[in-house]
Tab-separated table of C-alpha atoms in Angstrom:
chain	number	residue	atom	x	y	z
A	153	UNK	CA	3.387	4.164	15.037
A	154	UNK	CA	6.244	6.778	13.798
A	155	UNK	CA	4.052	9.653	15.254
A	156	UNK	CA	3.935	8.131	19.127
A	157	UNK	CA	7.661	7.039	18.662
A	158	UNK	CA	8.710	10.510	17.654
A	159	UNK	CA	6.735	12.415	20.145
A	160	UNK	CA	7.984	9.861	23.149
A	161	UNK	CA	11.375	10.507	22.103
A	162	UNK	CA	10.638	14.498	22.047
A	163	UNK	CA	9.351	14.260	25.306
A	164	UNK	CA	12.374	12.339	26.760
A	165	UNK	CA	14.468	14.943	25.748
A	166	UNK	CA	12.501	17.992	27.266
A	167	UNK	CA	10.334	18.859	24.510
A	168	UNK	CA	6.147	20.140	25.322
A	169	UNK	CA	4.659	18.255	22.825
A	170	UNK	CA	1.274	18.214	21.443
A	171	UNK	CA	-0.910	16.761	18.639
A	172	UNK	CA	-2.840	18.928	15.788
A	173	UNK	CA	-5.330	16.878	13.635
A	174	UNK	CA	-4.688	18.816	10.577
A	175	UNK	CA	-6.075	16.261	8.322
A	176	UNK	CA	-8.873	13.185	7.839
A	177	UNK	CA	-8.052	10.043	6.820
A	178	UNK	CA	-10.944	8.742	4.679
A	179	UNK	CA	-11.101	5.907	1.911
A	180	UNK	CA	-11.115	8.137	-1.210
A	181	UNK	CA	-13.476	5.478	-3.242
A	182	UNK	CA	-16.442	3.699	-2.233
A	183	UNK	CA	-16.012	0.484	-4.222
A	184	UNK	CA	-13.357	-1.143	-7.119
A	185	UNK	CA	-15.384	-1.151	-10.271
A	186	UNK	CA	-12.309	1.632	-12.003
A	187	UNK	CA	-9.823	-0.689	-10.654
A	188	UNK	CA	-11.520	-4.115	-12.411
A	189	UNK	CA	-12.860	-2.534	-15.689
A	190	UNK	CA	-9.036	-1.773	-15.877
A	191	UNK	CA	-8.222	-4.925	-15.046
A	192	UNK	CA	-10.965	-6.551	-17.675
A	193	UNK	CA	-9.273	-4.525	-20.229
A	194	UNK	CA	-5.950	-5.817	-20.261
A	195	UNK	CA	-4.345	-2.154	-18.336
A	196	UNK	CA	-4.330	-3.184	-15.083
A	197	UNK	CA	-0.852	-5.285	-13.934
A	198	UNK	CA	-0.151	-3.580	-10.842
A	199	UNK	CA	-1.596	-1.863	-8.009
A	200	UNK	CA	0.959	0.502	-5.356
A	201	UNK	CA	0.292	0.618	-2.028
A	202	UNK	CA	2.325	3.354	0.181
A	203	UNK	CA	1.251	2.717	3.644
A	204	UNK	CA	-0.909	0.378	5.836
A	205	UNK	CA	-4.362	1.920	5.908
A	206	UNK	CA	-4.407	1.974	1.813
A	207	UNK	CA	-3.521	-1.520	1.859
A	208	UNK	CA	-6.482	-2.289	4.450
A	209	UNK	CA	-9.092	0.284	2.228
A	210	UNK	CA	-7.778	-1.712	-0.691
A	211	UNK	CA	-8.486	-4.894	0.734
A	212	UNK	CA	-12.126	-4.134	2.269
A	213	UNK	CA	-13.034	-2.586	-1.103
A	214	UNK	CA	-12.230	-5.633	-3.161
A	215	UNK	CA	-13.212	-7.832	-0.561
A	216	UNK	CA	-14.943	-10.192	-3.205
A	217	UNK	CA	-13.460	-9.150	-6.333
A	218	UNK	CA	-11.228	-11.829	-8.113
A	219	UNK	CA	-9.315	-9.179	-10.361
A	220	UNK	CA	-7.162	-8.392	-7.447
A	221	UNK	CA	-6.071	-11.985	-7.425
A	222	UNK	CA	-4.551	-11.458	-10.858
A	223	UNK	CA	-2.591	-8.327	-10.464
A	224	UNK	CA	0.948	-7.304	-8.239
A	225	UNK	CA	0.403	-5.443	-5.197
A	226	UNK	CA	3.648	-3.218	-4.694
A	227	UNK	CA	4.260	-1.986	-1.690
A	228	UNK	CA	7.278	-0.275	-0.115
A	229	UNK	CA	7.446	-1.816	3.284
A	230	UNK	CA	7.236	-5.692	4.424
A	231	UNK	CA	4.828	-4.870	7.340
A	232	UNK	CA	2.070	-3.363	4.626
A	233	UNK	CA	2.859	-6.633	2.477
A	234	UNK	CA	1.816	-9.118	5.357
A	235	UNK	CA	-1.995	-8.862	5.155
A	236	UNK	CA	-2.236	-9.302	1.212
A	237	UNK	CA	0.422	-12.134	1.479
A	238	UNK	CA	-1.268	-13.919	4.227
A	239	UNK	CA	-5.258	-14.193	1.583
A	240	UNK	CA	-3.105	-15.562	-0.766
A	241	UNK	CA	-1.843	-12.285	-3.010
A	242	UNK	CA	1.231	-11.398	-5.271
A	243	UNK	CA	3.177	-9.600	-3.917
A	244	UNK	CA	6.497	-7.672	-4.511
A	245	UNK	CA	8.065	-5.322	-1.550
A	246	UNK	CA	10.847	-2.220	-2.885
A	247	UNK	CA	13.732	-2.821	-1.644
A	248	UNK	CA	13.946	0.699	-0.018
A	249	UNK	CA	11.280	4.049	0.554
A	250	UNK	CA	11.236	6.122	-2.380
A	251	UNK	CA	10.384	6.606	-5.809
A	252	UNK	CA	13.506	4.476	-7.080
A	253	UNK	CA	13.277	1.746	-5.514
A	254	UNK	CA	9.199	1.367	-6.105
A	255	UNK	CA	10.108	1.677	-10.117
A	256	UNK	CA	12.426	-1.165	-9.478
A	257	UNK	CA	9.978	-3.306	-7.683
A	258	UNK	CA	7.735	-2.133	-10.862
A	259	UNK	CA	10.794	-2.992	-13.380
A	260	UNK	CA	10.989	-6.577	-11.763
A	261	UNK	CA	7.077	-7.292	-12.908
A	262	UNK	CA	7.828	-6.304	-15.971
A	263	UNK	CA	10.851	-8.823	-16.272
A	264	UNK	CA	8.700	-11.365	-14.647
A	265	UNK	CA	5.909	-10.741	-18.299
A	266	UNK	CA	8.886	-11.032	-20.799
């Protein structure tokens, strides 16, 4: 990943480098029932996904849950798309990183309802 790459690459050019865990990476929420009873009442279209690991939480959490066949999954990198493309999910990928270009992945759903 980006970390490894970066600290190789610090390395190579002379650098001590070493690694602080300064955070935890959990799944925030222990199961979808938010996410559907959204769903079941018409205000669920889309679900963004930032990185990897939320797409694979996502994915283990609705595991069995056919709302998530219904909505857009819109993610900002083709690599965090592959998994959800691969059971069979919508997908649409940004274009770019950043806030922009996810509201114009976003915008193209909504053109896609009109």
């Amino acid at each position: 990943g980006g970390r490894e790459l970066m600290a190789e690459t610090l390395k190579a050019r002379g650098a001590n480098v070493y690694f602080a865990e300064s955070y935890r990476r959990i799944n925030p929420q222990k199961n979808s029932e938010l996410l559907e009873m959204q769903w079941q009442q018409n205000k669920l279209d889309a679900v963004i996904v930032t990185s990897s690991e939320a797409m694979r939480h996502l994915l283990q959490m609705c595991e069995h849950a056919e709302w998530l066949r219904h909505v857009t999954l819109c993610v900002n990198h083709e690599r965090i798309a592959e998994e959800p493309q691969q059971l069979g999910l919508k997908v649409l990928v940004a274009k770019a990183p950043g806030d922009e270009a996810m509201l114009q992945c976003l915008s193209q759903l909504v053109k896609h309802h009109d």
